[in-house]
Each structure stands twice: as C-alpha cells, then as structure tokens.
C-alpha cells in the first residue's frame, strides 16, 4: 500500500463519517418539535424493527423466545417491550457473545469499556458508524445551548484524550476551534489551563462535572472571578451526575450556563438540558427509557424514583433491551417551554449514590450520606478547603478520606469534618483524614469518589 492509498482511505473514511453525522442530525431535527403522539409512532417503528431483528439474529433473544414459545408476530407495539426480560451489567458481562448479532463479525466491531466503579468492566461492541451517530446526537444537544460546531471556541477536558497524549499538554485543532486537555494532566498543569481560558477566549468547556468543580475551585483559590472569563458562555458537562453543591461552586467561578447531559457507555439513554429547564430531555430516537420500581414494575407517574432501564434503537451489533443501568431518576412533567415533547427525567442519582461503606459489623451505609454529613456540612462550602477528595475503605469500620488541600487549609478543617462525621455515624466508623497530592482517576479519567476494597 502506498501513501496515496492511505490518504484515499482516510478521505473516504472521513466522508463516510461525515455523511452519517449529517443523516442523523437531519433525522433528529425532524423529530425535534414533533408532538408526543407522533414521537411515539416514530419510536414504535424503530422499536419493532430492532426487536424483530434481535430475535432473528441475537442468540440471547432468539433462545429466550424459543424457550418461552414466543413468536415474532407477538412483537406488535411498544408494549411488546414487556415480552423481553430485564438484563443488567452482570448478565451481559458473563455472556457477551450471546448479545452480539450473527450479522456482525466480532473482529470488525469497535469496543467500549464501561468504567467499573466496582467489579470488572463491561465491554460493549459497536458497529463502526455508531461513533458518528453518537456525535450527531451530541452536536444537536450542544447546539441547543448556543454552541455552534466549528464556530464556537471549545476547551475539552476529558480522560485519556489521544489527541493530547503525544507529549503536548494542550492540543489545538484549528478546523474544529477545539483545545483538548486530558484530565490526567490537568492537576499538574492547572495554571496553564486557566491561562488558556483567559487568553484564547474560550466560549465553551466540555468536561465531567467533577472536573468542572475542581477547575472552579482552583479558579476561586486564585481569587479570579467570572469577569476574568467574559467570553465563556457555557459548560457542557456529562458522564457523571451533577449535584447542587457542584453547580454552586461552578457558578461562583464562571458566570456561564451549565448544560449537563445524561448518557452512558452502553448508549441506551441520552438526554440533555435546554435553556429553559435543567431536566434531561431524552432523545426518543436514540433509545427507549423505562423507570422500574424495586418490584420490577413500570413507573409512569412523575415524582417517583425508579431505576433507569434502557433499550437501544441504534446499536444493531449488540442490541441491549431492557438493560437496568443502576442509575435512578424520576419522570418530570411533559412539555417544555423549549417546545420539545420529549420524555424528561430529573433528580438523577448515579451509581455512586448507591455505593456503600461498611461498619465493623458489616452493616451497610450509603456513601452519599457520608459525604453530605462529613464534607458538605462544613459551614463554608467544601471547595473553600478541599480541592478534591476521595474515600477509601480497606477494613470494615474504618474509612479513609484523602484530600488535596487548598493552600489555606488547616488541621482545623480536618477536625470539623471529623466532628460532623461523628455526629452522624457515632462510633461506627473511625475516619482517617490525610492530605494527598493526587487523587486516583478511573480508566476514563473521571474522579472515583470511593475506592471500596471490601468485597461483599
Ligand atoms: Zn426544554
């Protein structure tokens, strides 16, 4: 193969990628202002196609239909979802090949790994064009915030960004007006990144909520304020849930709108905020979302918490149906000032909210409770003293809290945290607080809130 072959191949790959993005962006725009009943019809058509395909070509579903004597003709409406069993990370991780369609060769598929907050990661297989489909949804989501692809200056601070791993700390792609920094190099180079924000008139930042919170805390520590970043219009946050304290810290540092969106590696549910509402507007052509109660019943009323359960409408290589994500949310009302009739969810609690710590009798307590009691109860907000923090548990009844201190943090702050914690948990736990220089990130570059080494 000579150089020309290579460049031709790269050009045709590029055209292929762009045409998929364009096609999908058009399709999303066509459904953007559709009425609820019309959205249901569009979703049903996509579901019937995917469900029948899965039963014909995917061993897990073919076997299931055979075992329970179900027929293809039984799949007649959106309601037929209920013919399918719930699945979860463990089932898919233990039987990955059963979920891959016969129509695809495993070697031709891309793989994505879910960041395992506990246990082994799950590998998701995708056809090559799915990245373009995903990008189309993200661009549509972002452009609702005022961001314009290739016209707005973007700083992306994400995990192991390949574009930023060739020795350069900050990589610039002129055609995209995009600067990229890896979260793995952010802490060591924070001043350089803050300088970039000021000098290059960055208009949007794309990152994880925990990284945005850290960046905001570092800015406040340097006594900078929103007037130092007058061009910044918005923060595009994803891949983690964002809590009110995070929002407050970020807003104090940047006078910019926060647009978070909910998505996950399995690519079954995707939704974003709009300028009028911080609820997540779920894309109806990306996947089908159900909220499932503890008794495995469908929740339909707003305001009741249930497990987010997703069904793909886009991944035909590994079609996951009724996959319990381990994240929790509530339905919000229908209709929004933005004119979209998408289903909306609010009060999303990520998996970390379900993470547990154990006292010496192995009694289980919620980690979020520990964070609220110990850290958020410091009279001044945590970012006043802690730049970042992480809990580690190796032994029952003993919890370690590692933190990166601000320059003016003192032993008194540690004492305050200990008192708060004791008031909440009594003597169930001994808390060991240690200032550290770095906090462990997971494989995708997100901050891990808890390293739980007790296996239950
Ligand atoms: Zn809206």
Short mmCIF file of C-alpha atoms and ligand atoms in Angstrom, two decimals:
data_model
loop_
_atom_site.label_atom_id
_atom_site.label_comp_id
_atom_site.label_asym_id
_atom_site.label_seq_id
_atom_site.Cartn_x
_atom_site.Cartn_y
_atom_site.Cartn_z
CA UNK A 1 0.00 0.00 0.00
CA UNK A 2 1.46 3.39 -0.88
CA UNK A 3 0.88 6.78 0.65
CA UNK A 4 -1.85 7.68 -1.83
CA UNK A 5 -3.83 4.56 -0.92
CA UNK A 6 -3.57 5.54 2.72
CA UNK A 7 -4.70 9.11 2.19
CA UNK A 8 -7.54 7.97 -0.10
CA UNK A 9 -8.66 5.54 2.53
CA UNK A 10 -8.57 8.25 5.19
CA UNK A 11 -10.54 10.66 2.96
CA UNK A 12 -13.23 8.07 2.23
CA UNK A 13 -13.42 7.20 5.94
CA UNK A 14 -13.90 10.88 6.65
CA UNK A 15 -16.67 11.22 4.06
CA UNK A 16 -18.36 8.09 5.43
CA UNK A 17 -18.21 9.50 8.97
CA UNK A 18 -19.49 12.94 7.97
CA UNK A 19 -22.36 11.55 5.90
CA UNK A 20 -23.54 9.51 8.89
CA UNK A 21 -23.39 12.59 11.10
CA UNK A 22 -25.38 14.64 8.58
CA UNK A 23 -28.02 11.97 8.03
CA UNK A 24 -28.56 11.51 11.75
CA UNK A 25 -28.60 15.23 12.54
CA UNK A 26 -31.35 15.68 9.95
CA UNK A 27 -33.33 12.85 11.44
CA UNK A 28 -33.02 14.30 14.95
CA UNK A 29 -34.12 17.74 13.71
CA UNK A 30 -37.16 16.20 12.04
CA UNK A 31 -38.35 14.84 15.37
CA UNK A 32 -37.33 17.87 17.38
CA UNK A 33 -40.70 19.61 17.59
CA UNK A 34 -42.94 16.61 16.85
CA UNK A 35 -45.98 16.09 19.07
CA UNK A 36 -45.95 13.39 21.72
CA UNK A 37 -48.22 11.02 19.74
CA UNK A 38 -46.06 11.38 16.64
CA UNK A 39 -42.89 10.73 18.64
CA UNK A 40 -44.43 7.53 19.98
CA UNK A 41 -45.21 6.39 16.42
CA UNK A 42 -41.64 7.11 15.26
CA UNK A 43 -40.23 5.32 18.31
CA UNK A 44 -42.54 2.34 17.83
CA UNK A 45 -41.45 1.91 14.20
CA UNK A 46 -37.80 1.88 15.24
CA UNK A 47 -38.51 -0.47 18.14
CA UNK A 48 -40.38 -3.03 16.02
CA UNK A 49 -37.50 -3.13 13.55
CA UNK A 50 -34.89 -3.56 16.27
CA UNK A 51 -36.86 -6.09 18.34
CA UNK A 52 -37.64 -8.38 15.36
CA UNK A 53 -34.03 -8.12 14.22
CA UNK A 54 -32.79 -9.05 17.73
CA UNK A 55 -35.00 -12.13 17.93
CA UNK A 56 -33.85 -13.26 14.47
CA UNK A 57 -30.14 -12.57 14.87
CA UNK A 58 -29.08 -12.27 18.50
CA UNK A 59 -28.60 -15.61 20.32
CA UNK A 60 -29.75 -14.39 23.75
CA UNK A 61 -33.12 -13.16 22.43
CA UNK A 62 -33.57 -15.98 19.92
CA UNK A 63 -33.04 -18.54 22.72
CA UNK A 64 -35.36 -16.65 25.04
CA UNK A 65 -38.19 -16.55 22.51
CA UNK A 66 -37.73 -20.26 21.75
CA UNK A 67 -37.69 -21.21 25.41
CA UNK A 68 -40.88 -19.32 26.21
CA UNK A 69 -42.57 -20.24 22.92
CA UNK A 70 -42.90 -16.59 21.87
CA UNK A 71 -43.20 -15.69 18.19
CA UNK A 72 -42.00 -12.79 16.06
CA UNK A 73 -45.67 -11.92 15.43
CA UNK A 74 -46.07 -11.30 19.18
CA UNK A 75 -43.94 -8.18 18.73
CA UNK A 76 -46.65 -5.75 17.66
CA UNK A 77 -46.27 -2.48 19.56
CA UNK A 78 -44.15 -0.54 22.03
CA UNK A 79 -45.94 -2.54 24.70
CA UNK A 80 -44.18 -5.68 23.40
CA UNK A 81 -41.12 -4.47 25.29
CA UNK A 82 -42.69 -6.31 28.22
CA UNK A 83 -42.19 -9.64 26.43
CA UNK A 84 -38.45 -9.15 26.93
CA UNK A 85 -36.62 -9.91 30.19
CA UNK A 86 -34.66 -7.36 32.18
CA UNK A 87 -30.91 -7.66 31.81
CA UNK A 88 -28.05 -5.95 33.61
CA UNK A 89 -24.30 -5.49 33.57
CA UNK A 90 -23.58 -8.88 35.19
CA UNK A 91 -25.69 -10.85 32.70
CA UNK A 92 -24.07 -9.13 29.71
CA UNK A 93 -20.56 -9.29 31.14
CA UNK A 94 -20.86 -13.04 31.78
CA UNK A 95 -22.30 -13.81 28.33
CA UNK A 96 -21.03 -11.13 25.92
CA UNK A 97 -21.14 -13.35 22.81
CA UNK A 98 -24.83 -14.15 23.34
CA UNK A 99 -25.63 -10.47 22.82
CA UNK A 100 -23.66 -9.97 19.60
CA UNK A 101 -25.67 -10.20 16.39
CA UNK A 102 -24.88 -13.05 13.93
CA UNK A 103 -24.80 -10.40 11.21
CA UNK A 104 -21.56 -8.90 12.54
CA UNK A 105 -18.06 -10.28 12.89
CA UNK A 106 -16.78 -9.55 16.38
CA UNK A 107 -13.35 -8.61 15.00
CA UNK A 108 -14.91 -5.83 12.86
CA UNK A 109 -16.59 -4.13 15.80
CA UNK A 110 -15.36 -1.29 17.97
CA UNK A 111 -15.29 -1.88 21.69
CA UNK A 112 -16.14 0.44 24.56
CA UNK A 113 -15.49 -0.37 28.19
CA UNK A 114 -17.69 0.85 30.99
CA UNK A 115 -15.70 2.37 33.83
CA UNK A 116 -16.09 -0.16 36.63
CA UNK A 117 -16.71 1.63 39.92
CA UNK A 118 -16.87 -1.89 41.29
CA UNK A 119 -16.08 -5.22 39.68
CA UNK A 120 -14.75 -5.87 36.20
CA UNK A 121 -15.60 -3.51 33.35
CA UNK A 122 -18.22 -4.47 30.80
CA UNK A 123 -17.24 -4.49 27.12
CA UNK A 124 -19.79 -3.04 24.68
CA UNK A 125 -19.42 -3.90 20.96
CA UNK A 126 -20.48 -1.35 18.37
CA UNK A 127 -20.53 -1.06 14.58
CA UNK A 128 -18.01 1.48 13.31
CA UNK A 129 -20.55 4.07 12.21
CA UNK A 130 -22.05 4.31 15.71
CA UNK A 131 -19.49 6.92 16.74
CA UNK A 132 -20.85 9.19 14.02
CA UNK A 133 -24.44 8.56 15.17
CA UNK A 134 -23.43 9.37 18.73
CA UNK A 135 -21.65 12.52 17.59
CA UNK A 136 -24.77 13.67 15.74
CA UNK A 137 -26.84 13.43 18.93
CA UNK A 138 -24.18 15.26 20.94
CA UNK A 139 -23.84 18.07 18.42
CA UNK A 140 -27.62 18.54 18.32
CA UNK A 141 -27.66 18.59 22.11
CA UNK A 142 -24.85 21.11 22.34
CA UNK A 143 -26.22 23.43 19.69
CA UNK A 144 -29.31 23.95 21.84
CA UNK A 145 -27.03 25.74 24.28
CA UNK A 146 -25.77 28.30 21.77
CA UNK A 147 -22.67 26.28 20.90
CA UNK A 148 -22.00 26.20 17.15
CA UNK A 149 -19.79 23.42 15.82
CA UNK A 150 -16.60 24.86 14.28
CA UNK A 151 -17.66 28.42 15.14
CA UNK A 152 -17.53 28.34 18.94
CA UNK A 153 -14.15 28.00 20.67
CA UNK A 154 -14.19 24.85 22.77
CA UNK A 155 -11.94 23.52 25.50
CA UNK A 156 -12.39 19.78 26.01
CA UNK A 157 -11.10 18.37 29.31
CA UNK A 158 -11.80 14.66 29.23
CA UNK A 159 -10.00 11.39 30.02
CA UNK A 160 -7.15 9.93 28.02
CA UNK A 161 -7.69 12.13 25.01
CA UNK A 162 -5.41 10.62 22.35
CA UNK A 163 -5.04 13.98 20.73
CA UNK A 164 -3.45 15.34 23.87
CA UNK A 165 -1.25 12.38 24.74
CA UNK A 166 1.62 12.89 22.31
CA UNK A 167 3.65 14.92 24.77
CA UNK A 168 1.74 18.15 24.33
CA UNK A 169 -0.36 19.14 27.30
CA UNK A 170 -2.80 21.22 25.30
CA UNK A 171 -3.63 20.14 21.76
CA UNK A 172 -5.31 22.51 19.32
CA UNK A 173 -7.33 21.51 16.25
CA UNK A 174 -7.83 24.69 14.20
CA UNK A 175 -10.55 23.23 11.93
CA UNK A 176 -12.70 22.47 14.98
CA UNK A 177 -11.68 25.52 17.07
CA UNK A 178 -11.06 22.95 19.76
CA UNK A 179 -8.45 22.74 22.52
CA UNK A 180 -8.06 19.39 24.31
CA UNK A 181 -6.50 18.60 27.67
CA UNK A 182 -6.54 15.22 29.40
CA UNK A 183 -7.96 15.08 32.94
CA UNK A 184 -4.86 13.03 33.79
CA UNK A 185 -2.61 16.03 33.14
CA UNK A 186 -4.95 18.75 34.43
CA UNK A 187 -3.85 18.83 38.05
CA UNK A 188 -0.15 19.30 37.21
CA UNK A 189 -0.91 21.95 34.60
CA UNK A 190 -3.83 23.79 36.09
CA UNK A 191 -2.26 27.27 35.78
CA UNK A 192 -1.55 26.73 32.10
CA UNK A 193 -5.19 25.70 31.53
CA UNK A 194 -6.55 28.71 33.43
CA UNK A 195 -4.27 30.95 31.36
CA UNK A 196 -5.60 29.32 28.17
CA UNK A 197 -9.19 30.04 29.26
CA UNK A 198 -8.34 33.71 29.64
CA UNK A 199 -6.08 34.20 26.62
CA UNK A 200 -7.86 32.15 23.96
CA UNK A 201 -11.34 33.46 24.75
CA UNK A 202 -12.77 30.01 25.30
CA UNK A 203 -16.57 30.08 24.83
CA UNK A 204 -17.49 26.57 25.94
CA UNK A 205 -15.88 23.94 28.18
CA UNK A 206 -16.73 20.26 27.68
CA UNK A 207 -15.83 18.13 30.69
CA UNK A 208 -17.02 15.96 33.62
CA UNK A 209 -18.92 17.72 36.46
CA UNK A 210 -16.22 16.71 38.99
CA UNK A 211 -13.52 18.19 36.74
CA UNK A 212 -15.52 21.41 36.29
CA UNK A 213 -15.92 21.61 40.06
CA UNK A 214 -12.17 21.18 40.52
CA UNK A 215 -11.38 23.80 37.86
CA UNK A 216 -13.83 26.21 39.53
CA UNK A 217 -12.28 25.58 42.95
CA UNK A 218 -8.80 26.25 41.55
CA UNK A 219 -10.04 29.50 39.97
CA UNK A 220 -11.60 30.65 43.24
CA UNK A 221 -8.40 29.74 45.07
CA UNK A 222 -6.52 32.09 42.75
CA UNK A 223 -9.05 34.81 43.57
CA UNK A 224 -10.20 35.02 39.97
CA UNK A 225 -13.87 35.58 39.16
CA UNK A 226 -16.30 35.41 36.22
CA UNK A 227 -15.11 38.80 34.98
CA UNK A 228 -11.77 37.17 34.15
CA UNK A 229 -13.55 34.90 31.65
CA UNK A 230 -16.03 37.24 29.93
CA UNK A 231 -16.23 35.16 26.74
CA UNK A 232 -17.24 31.92 28.46
CA UNK A 233 -20.87 31.12 27.64
CA UNK A 234 -21.43 27.59 28.82
CA UNK A 235 -20.12 24.42 30.42
CA UNK A 236 -21.13 21.22 28.65
CA UNK A 237 -20.99 18.56 31.33
CA UNK A 238 -21.57 14.84 31.00
CA UNK A 239 -20.85 11.29 32.19
CA UNK A 240 -21.45 11.97 35.89
CA UNK A 241 -24.37 13.28 37.87
CA UNK A 242 -24.10 16.88 38.96
CA UNK A 243 -25.26 17.86 42.44
CA UNK A 244 -26.38 21.30 43.73
CA UNK A 245 -23.09 21.96 45.56
CA UNK A 246 -21.15 21.33 42.33
CA UNK A 247 -23.47 23.72 40.48
CA UNK A 248 -22.96 26.40 43.11
CA UNK A 249 -19.15 26.15 43.01
CA UNK A 250 -19.07 26.22 39.22
CA UNK A 251 -21.47 29.18 39.04
CA UNK A 252 -19.40 31.13 41.55
CA UNK A 253 -16.30 30.80 39.36
CA UNK A 254 -17.93 31.20 35.94
CA UNK A 255 -20.90 33.33 35.10
CA UNK A 256 -21.85 30.81 32.42
CA UNK A 257 -24.80 28.50 31.95
CA UNK A 258 -24.32 24.88 32.91
CA UNK A 259 -25.70 22.37 30.42
CA UNK A 260 -25.29 18.85 31.64
CA UNK A 261 -26.41 15.82 29.75
CA UNK A 262 -27.06 12.27 30.78
CA UNK A 263 -25.57 9.42 28.82
CA UNK A 264 -23.58 6.25 29.45
CA UNK A 265 -21.15 3.91 27.70
CA UNK A 266 -23.87 1.35 26.96
CA UNK A 267 -25.52 4.05 24.75
CA UNK A 268 -29.14 3.28 25.59
CA UNK A 269 -30.33 6.56 27.12
CA UNK A 270 -29.25 10.08 26.16
CA UNK A 271 -30.72 13.40 27.17
CA UNK A 272 -29.69 16.97 27.81
CA UNK A 273 -30.82 20.17 29.45
CA UNK A 274 -32.34 23.01 27.43
CA UNK A 275 -32.08 26.76 28.08
CA UNK A 276 -35.42 26.64 29.97
CA UNK A 277 -35.11 23.51 32.07
CA UNK A 278 -32.38 21.53 33.81
CA UNK A 279 -34.38 18.30 33.38
CA UNK A 280 -32.85 15.88 30.89
CA UNK A 281 -34.84 15.77 27.64
CA UNK A 282 -34.45 12.18 26.41
CA UNK A 283 -33.86 11.68 22.68
CA UNK A 284 -36.72 9.41 21.53
CA UNK A 285 -34.84 8.00 18.52
CA UNK A 286 -31.70 7.11 20.50
CA UNK A 287 -33.30 4.62 22.87
CA UNK A 288 -36.37 3.75 24.90
CA UNK A 289 -36.26 4.62 28.57
CA UNK A 290 -38.27 2.93 31.31
CA UNK A 291 -38.25 3.65 35.04
CA UNK A 292 -38.51 0.43 37.00
CA UNK A 293 -39.55 0.09 40.64
CA UNK A 294 -37.99 -2.27 43.19
CA UNK A 295 -40.83 -4.69 42.39
CA UNK A 296 -39.84 -4.56 38.71
CA UNK A 297 -42.95 -2.60 37.74
CA UNK A 298 -43.04 0.27 35.28
CA UNK A 299 -43.31 3.67 36.95
CA UNK A 300 -45.37 6.10 34.91
CA UNK A 301 -46.20 8.92 37.35
CA UNK A 302 -43.83 11.86 37.81
CA UNK A 303 -42.01 12.26 41.11
CA UNK A 304 -41.42 8.56 41.95
CA UNK A 305 -37.87 7.29 41.89
CA UNK A 306 -37.08 4.25 39.77
CA UNK A 307 -34.13 2.54 38.10
CA UNK A 308 -33.31 3.89 34.66
CA UNK A 309 -33.71 1.00 32.24
CA UNK A 310 -32.70 1.45 28.62
CA UNK A 311 -33.25 -0.19 25.23
CA UNK A 312 -31.07 0.75 22.27
CA UNK A 313 -32.57 1.93 18.99
CA UNK A 314 -29.16 2.48 17.36
CA UNK A 315 -26.76 -0.39 18.14
CA UNK A 316 -27.64 -3.38 15.92
CA UNK A 317 -24.32 -5.13 16.60
CA UNK A 318 -25.09 -5.61 20.29
CA UNK A 319 -28.74 -4.73 20.86
CA UNK A 320 -29.34 -4.45 24.59
CA UNK A 321 -33.02 -4.49 25.54
CA UNK A 322 -34.42 -3.52 28.98
CA UNK A 323 -30.97 -3.07 30.48
CA UNK A 324 -31.04 -1.96 34.12
CA UNK A 325 -28.40 0.75 34.36
CA UNK A 326 -28.04 1.03 38.15
CA UNK A 327 -28.81 4.77 37.90
CA UNK A 328 -32.01 6.20 39.39
CA UNK A 329 -34.27 9.08 38.38
CA UNK A 330 -37.84 10.43 38.39
CA UNK A 331 -40.09 11.35 35.50
CA UNK A 332 -40.64 15.04 35.09
CA UNK A 333 -43.80 16.59 33.62
CA UNK A 334 -44.38 16.65 29.86
CA UNK A 335 -44.00 19.63 27.58
CA UNK A 336 -41.33 22.29 27.97
CA UNK A 337 -41.01 25.96 27.09
CA UNK A 338 -38.41 24.93 24.50
CA UNK A 339 -41.23 23.30 22.51
CA UNK A 340 -39.98 19.70 22.73
CA UNK A 341 -42.32 16.90 23.67
CA UNK A 342 -39.56 14.54 24.70
CA UNK A 343 -39.86 12.49 27.87
CA UNK A 344 -37.94 14.26 30.61
CA UNK A 345 -36.23 12.96 33.73
CA UNK A 346 -34.94 14.75 36.80
CA UNK A 347 -33.23 14.04 40.11
CA UNK A 348 -30.85 11.54 38.57
CA UNK A 349 -28.82 9.65 41.12
CA UNK A 350 -25.76 7.99 39.69
CA UNK A 351 -24.40 4.66 40.69
CA UNK A 352 -22.16 6.36 43.21
CA UNK A 353 -25.23 7.33 45.23
CA UNK A 354 -25.74 3.62 45.74
CA UNK A 355 -22.14 2.96 46.77
CA UNK A 356 -21.85 1.52 50.25
CA UNK A 357 -19.47 1.71 53.19
CA UNK A 358 -19.44 -0.93 55.98
CA UNK A 359 -19.11 -0.59 59.74
CA UNK A 360 -17.30 -3.23 61.83
CA UNK A 361 -20.42 -5.44 61.88
CA UNK A 362 -20.62 -5.20 58.08
CA UNK A 363 -23.73 -3.08 58.39
CA UNK A 364 -24.13 -1.13 55.17
CA UNK A 365 -24.34 2.69 54.93
CA UNK A 366 -24.77 4.93 51.94
CA UNK A 367 -21.68 6.79 50.78
CA UNK A 368 -23.67 9.87 49.80
CA UNK A 369 -24.81 10.11 53.39
CA UNK A 370 -21.17 10.14 54.50
CA UNK A 371 -20.30 12.87 52.01
CA UNK A 372 -23.24 15.03 53.00
CA UNK A 373 -22.60 14.60 56.69
CA UNK A 374 -18.85 14.96 56.67
CA UNK A 375 -17.97 17.36 53.93
CA UNK A 376 -20.96 19.37 52.83
CA UNK A 377 -21.73 20.23 56.43
CA UNK A 378 -18.56 22.26 56.74
CA UNK A 379 -20.07 25.67 57.27
CA UNK A 380 -18.17 27.13 54.35
CA UNK A 381 -18.53 25.00 51.26
CA UNK A 382 -16.01 22.20 50.69
CA UNK A 383 -14.22 23.96 47.87
CA UNK A 384 -13.10 26.55 50.43
CA UNK A 385 -10.74 23.97 51.86
CA UNK A 386 -10.68 20.81 49.76
CA UNK A 387 -9.76 20.96 46.09
CA UNK A 388 -10.61 17.29 45.61
CA UNK A 389 -11.40 14.36 47.87
CA UNK A 390 -11.81 10.62 47.75
CA UNK A 391 -12.91 7.95 50.23
CA UNK A 392 -11.09 4.62 50.54
CA UNK A 393 -12.24 1.64 52.58
CA UNK A 394 -9.94 -1.35 53.17
CA UNK A 395 -11.36 -2.58 56.50
CA UNK A 396 -14.91 -2.63 57.91
CA UNK A 397 -15.48 0.26 60.33
CA UNK A 398 -12.50 2.26 59.02
CA UNK A 399 -12.90 4.91 56.36
CA UNK A 400 -10.06 6.90 54.86
CA UNK A 401 -10.69 10.35 53.42
CA UNK A 402 -7.88 11.59 51.18
CA UNK A 403 -8.00 15.17 50.03
CA UNK A 404 -5.98 17.69 48.08
CA UNK A 405 -5.91 20.76 50.33
CA UNK A 406 -6.18 24.35 49.31
CA UNK A 407 -3.20 26.43 50.30
CA UNK A 408 -5.02 27.90 53.30
CA UNK A 409 -6.50 24.63 54.60
CA UNK A 410 -5.50 23.71 58.14
CA UNK A 411 -5.77 20.84 60.60
CA UNK A 412 -8.86 22.64 62.00
CA UNK A 413 -10.74 21.79 58.81
CA UNK A 414 -9.95 18.12 59.25
CA UNK A 415 -11.22 18.39 62.82
CA UNK A 416 -14.50 19.96 61.61
CA UNK A 417 -15.04 17.09 59.18
CA UNK A 418 -14.36 14.54 61.94
CA UNK A 419 -16.86 16.22 64.28
CA UNK A 420 -19.54 16.31 61.57
CA UNK A 421 -18.90 12.70 60.71
CA UNK A 422 -19.05 11.57 64.35
CA UNK A 423 -22.32 13.43 64.88
CA UNK A 424 -23.79 11.46 62.01
CA UNK A 425 -22.30 7.99 62.46
CA UNK A 426 -21.35 7.93 66.19
CA UNK A 427 -18.53 5.44 66.73
CA UNK A 428 -19.50 3.13 63.87
CA UNK A 429 -16.55 4.32 61.82
CA UNK A 430 -13.13 5.71 62.55
CA UNK A 431 -12.29 8.32 59.96
CA UNK A 432 -8.67 8.80 58.92
CA UNK A 433 -8.16 12.07 57.06
CA UNK A 434 -5.00 12.56 55.03
CA UNK A 435 -3.89 15.39 52.76
CA UNK A 436 -2.55 13.96 49.50
CA UNK A 437 -1.03 15.28 46.29
CA UNK A 438 -3.15 13.36 43.79
CA UNK A 439 -6.49 11.58 43.60
CA UNK A 440 -6.94 8.35 41.68
CA UNK A 441 -8.97 8.65 38.46
CA UNK A 442 -10.81 5.77 36.85
CA UNK A 443 -9.84 4.44 33.41
CA UNK A 444 -11.97 7.05 31.62
CA UNK A 445 -10.42 9.94 33.53
CA UNK A 446 -13.30 10.58 35.93
CA UNK A 447 -12.72 11.01 39.62
CA UNK A 448 -13.60 7.98 41.73
CA UNK A 449 -15.50 9.05 44.83
CA UNK A 450 -14.95 5.75 46.65
CA UNK A 451 -12.39 3.02 46.33
CA UNK A 452 -14.18 0.18 48.08
CA UNK A 453 -11.81 -2.72 48.71
CA UNK A 454 -14.29 -4.70 50.79
CA UNK A 455 -15.98 -7.20 48.51
CA UNK A 456 -19.49 -8.21 49.59
ZN1 LIG B 1 -36.86 22.19 27.24
#
